[in-house]
Every structure is written in C-alpha cells, then in structure tokens.
Amino acid sequence: MTSIVNSRTCRYVDLVGLWCALGYAALALLARQSGEPDLRAFFLFVAWTSLPVFSLYLYCHRRGEPFPLGRLIFWAVAFRIFGLLGGPIYEDDFYRYLWDGYRFATTGTPYGAVPEAFFTAPGVPAIFHGILNGINYPELPTIYAPVTQVVFLLAYWLKPGSIVALQAILILIDLGTIALLLRLAPAGNVMLYAWCPLVVKEIAFTAHPDGIGVCLLLAAIVLSQNHRWRSAAACLGMAVGAKIFALVMVPLVLVGAGFGHWILFGVILAVLYVPFVLQGGTDVESLLVFAREWEFNSAAFGLFTTVLQPFQAKFVLGLLCAVFWGHYYFRYSRSGVRKVPGGDWLYGALLAASPVINPWYLLWLLPFAAITPSVSAWTFSVTVFLGYVTGLNLIDDGLQPYQHPAWVRPVEYGLVLPALAFDLFRRRSAGFGNRVNN
C-alpha cells in the first residue's frame, strides 16, 4: 500500500468535500426558514451528501491510498459549522435539553418535577416560557441521564436557553470522537463517520446528545487497548451515565480487566446517580415508561407484534438478543486477541429488536462500522432517514403525527436486508470467530 497521497486524489477529496459543503449550506438555509424543510428537498440533500462520500471511500480503498488527514478534518469541521449555522430540523427534543439545563442550574437537579407543572408558575424567565411550550410529553419528567445533564448544564452556563451553545459543545465532543476513531481505524474508514450525513445532521444540526456516550465509550476502548484499565472503567461508568446503550459494550471492553476495575465502574456510576437519588428523582421513571409504552419505526418488533402481544414480542426479542450477545461474548472472550469488539453487530441486533428506532440511535453503531466497514451499516445510515416520513412532517391529516405511510418501513428495512446478506456472505468464509478478531 502506498503511503503518499497523489495530487489527483487530493483534488478528488476536495471536490467531494466542496460538493457536500454546498449540500450542508443549502440545508442550513432551509433550516433557518419558518417550518420544517420539504421532505423532497431533504432527501435530495441526503443523496447529495452521502453518495459522493461512499464513492470517495471506494476510490481510495481500491487504489490503496491513505486518506489525507488534514482534508478529512477540515471538511468535517466545515460540515459541522453549517449545522451550527442552521439549527434543528424535524425535531423538538432540544426544548427539553434547554429546559433541563435551566432546572439543573437553578434547583440542583433536572429530575422530579415535570415541565407542565411550570406552565403557569411565576418566576420562570421569559425565554423559557417559549421553551416550555415546545417540550414534548411535558407530563413526564426528563429521560436524560446524569452525564448528559451535565452537558446541558454547561450549555446553560454558556448562554441560557441557547441551542447554539449546546450545538457547539456537542460538535466539539463529536470531533473528539473522530480523534479517537483515528486511533482505531485508518483515516479513509474514519471519513465514513466524519463525513456521514446522519452524524452531521443529528449532532451538528439537531443537537442530539448521544454523541456524549459514544465518545466516552470509544475513549474507554482506546484506553483498554493500552491496558489502562482504571481510566477505561471510569470512562465506561460515565458512558453508561450518559446513556444506558453503553451498557451493551461494558463486559466486552472490561473482559481483560480485574475485579477491582469492575468495582470502579460501579462506583463511578453510583457517584453519578446518588446525588439525584437523594434529591428524589432520576431518569429511570421515564425510561420505564419509554420501555413499556413507546413504539416508533421498529423493525423486527413491528413484525413480531403482528402475531404476538407487545409484551410477548419484547420478551422473545429480548431473549434472542441475549442469546446473540452471549454467543458473541463467549467467542470474543475465548479468542485471546483483544481487538475492538464488533459494536456494529451488537448495536445492530439491539436496534433490530428495539420497539423504537430513532435515526440518532445509529450514532452508537456507526463508529464501529467505520472501524470495520460494512455495506449494511452504511446503507442503514441512509435509509433510516425514512423514519422522518411521518404524518407530522407530511402534514397528512390521514396519519397520526408519528405514524408512517405503509410503504416506509418495507423500503427502509427492505434495502438493508440484501446489504446484510451481502455482508454475511462476504464474511462466511472467515467465520464468526475471525469476525470478532477483526
């Protein structure tokens, strides 16, 4: 493999970067308009910014050339700046983030009291009256975990009620994720994540905070690769304290650690939660409501509920996920080679079984799909945007606000399945045991 990037490749990289930047600039302009962007324009943007990136990856991969690192970072930053200039689209979760930051700063906890209790409360600053009116499910306390709440608090301290302050913090964290990925994968692979439209849209534009936990999880993996188990355990505790999704990877990252490091992981997690428990509330209450009642854009769960009751479907799919995870863990722990665990497979299985698949949930899967690229993961990174084709965004009175037209899920997952079959066929000769070592 050549170690020198020729000028032709650099020009191609810059051409793709400029092409994508024009797409993000257009999306930023649309985001600044009143109302949500037209879905047709949005899907044109998705095609505009995703297909050239995949083409560029294949070009560099087939030529065996390293990807120019400076250009990777330059364009990744440029794309995210357009997100900062644009702002959230197709989402209103950010109102909750801003409200939680205010509550945390003024009362010492974002938990316990529900937003609707403050609709007529005196003393609420004027800027937060508008924020309150935008919060969805105001009858429920916040669902966001302690470490994520700390970031909301930092954004409040920077500028109360400002989504731009929160976007800026999350963009910096995402750039940290890119830096960590560069410790684990070649720059050409990392480009798939750094230039991914889903990542830019969900973090830079829409300010979804999942990137906090993802960054901490990757930090733990990098530290564990260097046998820095105490720091890895601490990062894992904070990752789970950012979102429970990180728990999927904890045993795999700590598989070579000692019992004391597991204790440290538990202590860190307890330290994050105990202050809020003592004040009378955590995110657990709303998490349980979410697990019990929510369904949106599901894959296998939606199919299973055609023949089973929702609880039965959750039980069966949970059992299948547990068996898959156990099989993977057994093979991985016995392999003797401590490579990066296959988070793309594990999070992919979790999402397939989940009653809810929001597009930003893929932020947990895609870093691992950059370390070991797969056709199915990156196909899903595009098709999952179909989750935004709802009655709310279509302004269709014949559909409930979060209901999809009948064609959406068959197309969304129907395109992923052949890509998954291709990945399985391609890796069959190596066997699953080799997969956990790659």
Coordinates of C-alpha atoms in Angstrom, one line a residue:
M1 CA 0.0 0.0 0.0
T2 CA 1.4 3.4 -0.9
S3 CA 1.9 5.9 1.9
I4 CA 1.8 9.0 -0.4
V5 CA -1.4 10.7 -1.4
N6 CA -1.1 11.9 -5.0
S7 CA -2.4 15.3 -6.1
R8 CA -5.3 13.7 -8.2
T9 CA -6.7 12.1 -5.1
C10 CA -6.4 15.3 -3.1
R11 CA -8.3 17.1 -5.8
Y12 CA -11.0 14.4 -5.7
V13 CA -11.2 14.7 -1.9
D14 CA -11.6 18.5 -2.1
L15 CA -14.2 18.2 -4.9
V16 CA -16.3 15.8 -2.8
G17 CA -15.8 18.0 0.3
L18 CA -16.9 21.1 -1.6
W19 CA -19.9 19.3 -3.1
C20 CA -21.0 18.1 0.3
A21 CA -20.4 21.5 1.8
L22 CA -22.8 23.0 -0.7
G23 CA -25.4 20.5 0.4
Y24 CA -25.0 21.4 4.0
A25 CA -25.1 25.1 3.3
A26 CA -28.4 24.5 1.5
L27 CA -29.8 22.5 4.4
A28 CA -28.7 25.3 6.8
L29 CA -30.6 27.8 4.7
L30 CA -33.7 25.6 4.7
A31 CA -33.3 25.1 8.5
R32 CA -33.4 28.9 9.0
Q33 CA -36.8 29.2 7.2
S34 CA -40.0 29.0 9.1
G35 CA -41.5 25.5 9.3
E36 CA -39.7 22.3 8.5
P37 CA -37.9 21.7 5.2
D38 CA -39.8 19.9 2.5
L39 CA -39.1 16.2 2.7
R40 CA -38.3 16.0 -1.0
A41 CA -35.6 18.7 -0.6
F42 CA -34.3 16.9 2.5
F43 CA -33.9 13.5 0.7
L44 CA -32.2 15.3 -2.2
F45 CA -29.8 16.6 0.4
V46 CA -29.3 13.0 1.8
A47 CA -28.4 11.7 -1.7
W48 CA -26.3 14.8 -2.5
T49 CA -24.1 14.3 0.6
S50 CA -24.0 10.5 1.0
L51 CA -23.4 9.0 -2.4
P52 CA -20.2 11.0 -3.2
V53 CA -18.8 10.1 0.2
F54 CA -19.3 6.4 -0.4
S55 CA -17.8 6.8 -3.9
L56 CA -14.7 8.6 -2.4
Y57 CA -14.2 5.8 0.1
L58 CA -14.3 3.1 -2.6
Y59 CA -12.0 5.1 -4.8
C60 CA -9.3 5.5 -2.1
H61 CA -9.8 1.9 -0.8
R62 CA -9.4 0.3 -4.2
R63 CA -6.3 2.4 -5.0
G64 CA -4.7 1.5 -1.7
E65 CA -4.0 5.2 -0.9
P66 CA -4.1 6.7 2.6
F67 CA -6.7 9.4 3.0
P68 CA -5.3 12.9 3.5
L69 CA -5.8 13.6 7.2
G70 CA -5.8 17.3 7.0
R71 CA -8.5 17.4 4.4
L72 CA -10.6 14.9 6.4
I73 CA -10.6 17.2 9.5
F74 CA -11.0 20.4 7.5
W75 CA -14.2 19.3 5.7
A76 CA -15.6 17.5 8.8
V77 CA -15.3 20.8 10.7
A78 CA -16.8 22.8 7.8
F79 CA -19.8 20.5 7.6
R80 CA -20.5 20.9 11.3
I81 CA -20.2 24.7 11.1
F82 CA -23.1 24.7 8.7
G83 CA -25.0 22.7 11.2
L84 CA -24.3 25.3 13.8
L85 CA -25.5 28.0 11.5
G86 CA -28.6 26.0 10.5
G87 CA -30.1 24.6 13.7
P88 CA -32.6 21.7 14.4
I89 CA -34.9 20.3 11.8
Y90 CA -37.6 17.6 12.1
E91 CA -37.0 17.5 15.9
D92 CA -38.2 19.3 19.0
D93 CA -36.2 17.3 21.7
F94 CA -33.9 20.3 22.1
Y95 CA -36.5 22.2 24.0
R96 CA -36.2 19.5 26.7
Y97 CA -32.4 19.8 26.7
L98 CA -32.6 23.6 27.3
W99 CA -35.2 23.2 30.0
D100 CA -33.2 20.5 31.8
G101 CA -30.2 22.8 31.8
Y102 CA -32.2 25.6 33.3
R103 CA -33.7 23.3 36.0
F104 CA -30.3 21.8 36.8
A105 CA -28.7 25.3 37.2
T106 CA -31.4 26.8 39.3
T107 CA -32.5 23.9 41.5
G108 CA -29.5 21.5 41.5
T109 CA -31.4 18.7 39.7
P110 CA -33.3 18.4 36.4
Y111 CA -35.3 15.4 37.8
G112 CA -38.5 15.1 39.7
A113 CA -40.8 17.9 38.6
V114 CA -42.5 17.6 35.2
P115 CA -42.4 20.6 32.8
E116 CA -46.2 21.0 32.7
A117 CA -46.1 22.0 36.4
F118 CA -44.3 25.2 35.3
F119 CA -46.7 26.3 32.6
T120 CA -48.3 28.9 34.9
A121 CA -45.6 29.1 37.5
P122 CA -44.3 32.6 38.4
G123 CA -40.6 33.3 38.3
V124 CA -39.8 31.4 35.1
P125 CA -37.7 33.6 32.8
A126 CA -39.5 34.8 29.7
I127 CA -37.2 32.9 27.3
F128 CA -38.1 29.7 29.0
H129 CA -41.8 30.2 28.5
G130 CA -41.4 29.6 24.8
I131 CA -39.1 26.6 25.5
L132 CA -41.7 25.1 27.9
N133 CA -44.3 25.4 25.1
G134 CA -42.1 23.4 22.8
I135 CA -41.4 20.4 25.1
N136 CA -43.0 17.1 24.0
Y137 CA -44.6 14.9 26.6
P138 CA -44.5 17.7 29.3
E139 CA -46.4 15.4 31.7
L140 CA -43.2 13.2 32.0
P141 CA -40.0 14.0 33.9
T142 CA -36.8 14.1 31.9
I143 CA -35.4 10.8 30.4
Y144 CA -31.8 12.0 30.0
A145 CA -29.1 10.6 32.2
P146 CA -26.8 12.4 34.6
V147 CA -23.7 12.9 32.4
T148 CA -25.9 14.2 29.5
Q149 CA -27.5 16.6 32.0
V150 CA -24.0 17.9 32.9
V151 CA -23.6 18.9 29.3
F152 CA -27.0 20.6 29.3
L153 CA -25.9 22.5 32.4
L154 CA -22.6 23.6 30.7
A155 CA -24.7 24.9 27.7
Y156 CA -26.9 26.8 30.1
W157 CA -23.9 28.4 31.8
L158 CA -22.5 29.5 28.4
K159 CA -25.8 31.0 27.3
P160 CA -29.2 30.3 28.9
G161 CA -31.8 29.0 26.5
S162 CA -29.4 28.9 23.6
I163 CA -29.4 25.9 21.3
V164 CA -26.3 27.2 19.6
A165 CA -24.3 26.9 22.8
L166 CA -25.4 23.2 23.1
Q167 CA -24.7 22.5 19.5
A168 CA -21.1 23.9 19.9
I169 CA -20.4 21.7 22.8
L170 CA -21.7 18.6 21.1
I171 CA -19.8 19.4 17.9
L172 CA -16.6 19.6 20.0
I173 CA -17.4 16.2 21.6
D174 CA -18.0 14.7 18.2
L175 CA -14.7 16.0 16.9
G176 CA -13.2 14.2 19.9
T177 CA -15.0 11.0 18.7
I178 CA -13.3 11.5 15.3
A179 CA -9.9 11.9 17.0
L180 CA -10.5 8.7 19.0
L181 CA -11.6 6.8 15.8
L182 CA -8.3 7.8 14.2
R183 CA -6.6 5.8 17.0
L184 CA -8.6 2.7 16.0
A185 CA -9.0 2.8 12.2
P186 CA -7.4 4.2 9.0
A187 CA -8.3 7.8 8.0
G188 CA -10.2 6.5 5.0
N189 CA -12.5 4.5 7.2
V190 CA -12.9 7.3 9.7
M191 CA -14.0 9.5 6.8
L192 CA -17.2 7.4 6.5
Y193 CA -18.1 8.6 10.0
A194 CA -16.7 12.1 10.0
W195 CA -18.5 13.0 6.7
C196 CA -21.6 10.9 7.3
P197 CA -24.8 13.0 6.7
L198 CA -26.6 11.2 9.6
V199 CA -23.9 12.2 12.1
V200 CA -23.7 15.8 10.9
K201 CA -27.5 16.2 10.8
E202 CA -28.2 14.5 14.2
I203 CA -25.4 16.1 16.1
A204 CA -24.4 19.4 14.5
F205 CA -27.9 20.4 13.2
T206 CA -30.3 18.8 15.7
A207 CA -28.1 18.6 18.8
H208 CA -28.9 15.0 19.8
P209 CA -26.7 14.2 22.8
D210 CA -26.0 10.5 22.1
G211 CA -22.5 11.5 20.9
I212 CA -21.5 12.1 24.5
G213 CA -21.9 8.5 25.5
V214 CA -20.4 7.4 22.2
C215 CA -17.2 9.5 22.7
L216 CA -16.8 8.2 26.3
L217 CA -17.3 4.6 25.1
L218 CA -14.6 5.0 22.4
A219 CA -12.3 6.6 24.9
A220 CA -12.7 3.5 27.1
I221 CA -11.9 1.2 24.2
V222 CA -8.8 3.2 23.3
L223 CA -7.7 3.1 27.0
S224 CA -8.4 -0.6 27.3
Q225 CA -6.3 -1.3 24.2
N226 CA -3.4 0.3 26.1
H227 CA -4.3 -1.7 29.3
R228 CA -5.2 1.5 31.2
W229 CA -8.0 -0.3 32.9
R230 CA -8.7 2.2 35.7
S231 CA -9.3 5.0 33.2
A232 CA -11.2 2.7 30.9
A233 CA -13.5 1.6 33.7
A234 CA -14.1 5.3 34.7
C235 CA -15.0 6.2 31.1
L236 CA -17.3 3.3 30.9
G237 CA -19.1 4.4 34.1
M238 CA -19.5 7.8 32.6
A239 CA -20.6 6.4 29.2
V240 CA -23.4 4.4 30.9
G241 CA -24.2 7.5 32.9
A242 CA -24.7 9.3 29.6
K243 CA -27.0 6.7 28.1
I244 CA -27.8 3.1 29.0
F245 CA -26.9 2.0 25.5
A246 CA -23.3 1.9 26.5
L247 CA -24.0 -1.0 28.9
V248 CA -24.0 -3.3 25.8
M249 CA -20.3 -2.9 25.4
V250 CA -19.1 -2.8 29.1
P251 CA -18.4 -6.5 29.6
L252 CA -16.6 -6.7 26.2
V253 CA -14.3 -3.7 27.0
L254 CA -13.5 -4.9 30.5
V255 CA -13.1 -8.6 29.5
G256 CA -9.4 -8.4 30.4
A257 CA -9.7 -6.2 33.4
G258 CA -9.6 -7.2 37.1
F259 CA -12.4 -7.4 39.6
G260 CA -11.3 -4.0 41.1
H261 CA -11.9 -2.3 37.8
W262 CA -15.4 -3.6 37.7
I263 CA -15.9 -2.2 41.2
L264 CA -14.5 1.1 40.0
F265 CA -17.0 1.1 37.1
G266 CA -19.9 0.5 39.5
V267 CA -18.6 3.2 41.9
I268 CA -18.4 5.8 39.1
L269 CA -21.9 5.0 38.0
A270 CA -23.2 5.2 41.6
V271 CA -21.5 8.5 42.2
L272 CA -23.2 9.9 39.1
Y273 CA -26.7 8.8 40.3
V274 CA -26.7 9.0 44.1
P275 CA -26.9 12.8 44.4
F276 CA -30.0 12.8 42.2
V277 CA -31.5 9.8 44.1
L278 CA -31.1 11.7 47.3
Q279 CA -32.9 14.7 45.8
G280 CA -35.9 12.4 44.9
G281 CA -35.6 11.5 41.2
T282 CA -33.6 10.2 38.2
D283 CA -34.2 9.3 34.6
V284 CA -35.3 5.8 35.5
E285 CA -39.0 6.7 35.8
S286 CA -39.3 8.0 32.3
L287 CA -37.1 5.2 30.9
L288 CA -39.5 2.6 32.3
V289 CA -42.5 4.5 30.7
F290 CA -40.5 4.6 27.4
A291 CA -39.7 0.9 27.5
R292 CA -43.3 0.0 28.3
E293 CA -45.3 2.2 26.0
W294 CA -43.3 3.6 23.1
E295 CA -43.1 2.2 19.6
F296 CA -41.7 4.0 16.6
N297 CA -40.1 2.9 13.3
S298 CA -39.4 -0.6 14.7
A299 CA -38.1 -3.4 12.5
A300 CA -38.4 -7.0 14.0
F301 CA -40.6 -5.7 16.8
G302 CA -43.1 -4.4 14.4
L303 CA -43.2 -7.8 12.6
F304 CA -43.5 -9.8 15.8
T305 CA -46.4 -7.7 17.0
T306 CA -48.5 -8.9 14.0
V307 CA -48.7 -12.3 15.7
L308 CA -47.7 -11.6 19.4
Q309 CA -48.8 -9.2 22.0
P310 CA -46.3 -6.3 22.6
F311 CA -45.0 -7.8 25.9
Q312 CA -44.6 -11.2 24.3
A313 CA -42.7 -9.7 21.4
K314 CA -40.4 -7.8 23.7
F315 CA -39.7 -11.0 25.7
V316 CA -38.9 -13.1 22.7
L317 CA -36.8 -10.5 21.0
G318 CA -35.0 -9.7 24.3
L319 CA -34.2 -13.4 24.7
L320 CA -32.9 -13.6 21.1
C321 CA -30.7 -10.5 21.7
A322 CA -29.4 -12.0 25.0
V323 CA -28.5 -15.3 23.2
F324 CA -26.8 -13.4 20.4
W325 CA -24.8 -11.2 22.8
G326 CA -23.9 -14.3 24.9
H327 CA -22.6 -16.1 21.9
Y328 CA -20.6 -13.2 20.8
Y329 CA -19.2 -12.6 24.2
F330 CA -18.2 -16.3 24.6
R331 CA -16.4 -16.2 21.2
Y332 CA -14.7 -12.9 21.9
S333 CA -13.6 -13.7 25.4
R334 CA -12.1 -17.0 24.2
S335 CA -10.4 -15.6 21.2
G336 CA -7.4 -14.3 23.2
V337 CA -7.0 -11.4 20.9
R338 CA -8.3 -8.1 22.2
K339 CA -9.3 -6.2 19.1
V340 CA -12.2 -3.7 19.1
P341 CA -15.5 -5.5 19.8
G342 CA -18.0 -5.7 17.0
G343 CA -20.3 -2.9 18.2
D344 CA -21.8 -2.7 14.7
W345 CA -23.2 -6.2 15.1
L346 CA -24.2 -5.8 18.7
Y347 CA -25.9 -2.5 18.3
G348 CA -27.4 -3.6 15.1
A349 CA -29.0 -6.6 16.8
L350 CA -30.2 -4.3 19.6
L351 CA -31.8 -1.9 17.2
A352 CA -33.4 -4.6 15.1
A353 CA -35.2 -5.9 18.3
S354 CA -36.0 -2.4 19.7
P355 CA -39.6 -1.1 19.7
V356 CA -38.1 2.3 18.9
I357 CA -35.5 3.1 16.2
N358 CA -34.9 6.8 16.0
P359 CA -32.3 7.9 13.4
W360 CA -29.9 9.2 16.0
Y361 CA -29.7 5.8 17.7
L362 CA -27.3 4.8 14.8
L363 CA -24.7 7.1 16.3
W364 CA -23.9 4.2 18.6
L365 CA -23.4 1.8 15.7
L366 CA -21.6 3.9 13.0
P367 CA -18.2 4.4 14.8
F368 CA -17.8 0.6 14.8
A369 CA -18.9 0.4 11.2
A370 CA -16.1 2.8 10.5
I371 CA -13.6 0.6 12.2
T372 CA -14.8 -2.4 10.2
P373 CA -16.9 -1.1 7.3
S374 CA -20.0 -3.0 6.3
V375 CA -22.4 -2.4 3.4
S376 CA -25.4 -3.0 5.7
A377 CA -24.5 -0.4 8.3
W378 CA -23.8 2.4 5.9
T379 CA -26.9 1.5 3.9
F380 CA -28.9 1.8 7.1
S381 CA -27.3 5.2 7.8
V382 CA -29.1 6.5 4.7
T383 CA -32.4 4.5 4.8
V384 CA -33.1 5.3 8.4
F385 CA -33.8 8.9 7.4
L386 CA -37.1 7.5 6.1
G387 CA -38.1 7.5 9.7
Y388 CA -38.8 11.2 9.3
V389 CA -41.6 10.4 6.8
T390 CA -44.4 10.7 9.3
G391 CA -47.8 12.3 9.4
L392 CA -46.3 15.3 11.2
N393 CA -43.7 16.1 8.6
L394 CA -46.0 15.2 5.7
I395 CA -48.8 17.4 7.2
D396 CA -51.2 14.5 6.4
D397 CA -54.4 14.5 8.3
G398 CA -54.9 10.8 7.4
L399 CA -51.9 9.8 9.6
Q400 CA -51.2 10.2 13.2
P401 CA -48.3 12.6 13.9
Y402 CA -45.7 9.9 14.3
Q403 CA -47.3 7.3 12.0
H404 CA -45.6 6.2 8.8
P405 CA -47.2 5.6 5.5
A406 CA -47.5 1.9 4.8
W407 CA -44.6 1.9 2.3
V408 CA -41.9 3.4 4.6
R409 CA -40.7 0.5 6.7
P410 CA -40.7 -2.1 3.9
V411 CA -38.5 0.3 1.9
E412 CA -36.3 1.4 4.8
Y413 CA -35.5 -2.2 6.0
G414 CA -36.0 -3.9 2.7
L415 CA -32.9 -2.1 1.4
V416 CA -30.9 -3.0 4.4
L417 CA -31.6 -6.8 4.3
P418 CA -29.9 -7.5 1.0
A419 CA -26.9 -5.4 2.2
L420 CA -26.8 -7.5 5.4
A421 CA -27.0 -10.7 3.3
F422 CA -24.0 -9.5 1.3
D423 CA -22.0 -8.8 4.4
L424 CA -22.8 -12.2 5.9
F425 CA -21.9 -13.9 2.6
R426 CA -18.6 -12.0 2.3
R427 CA -17.6 -13.0 5.8
R428 CA -18.8 -16.5 5.8
S429 CA -15.5 -18.0 4.7
A430 CA -13.7 -16.3 7.6
G431 CA -16.3 -17.5 10.1
F432 CA -17.7 -15.7 13.1
G433 CA -14.7 -16.4 15.2
N434 CA -12.5 -14.4 12.8
R435 CA -15.0 -11.6 12.7
V436 CA -14.6 -10.9 16.4
N437 CA -10.9 -10.6 15.9
N438 CA -11.2 -8.0 13.0

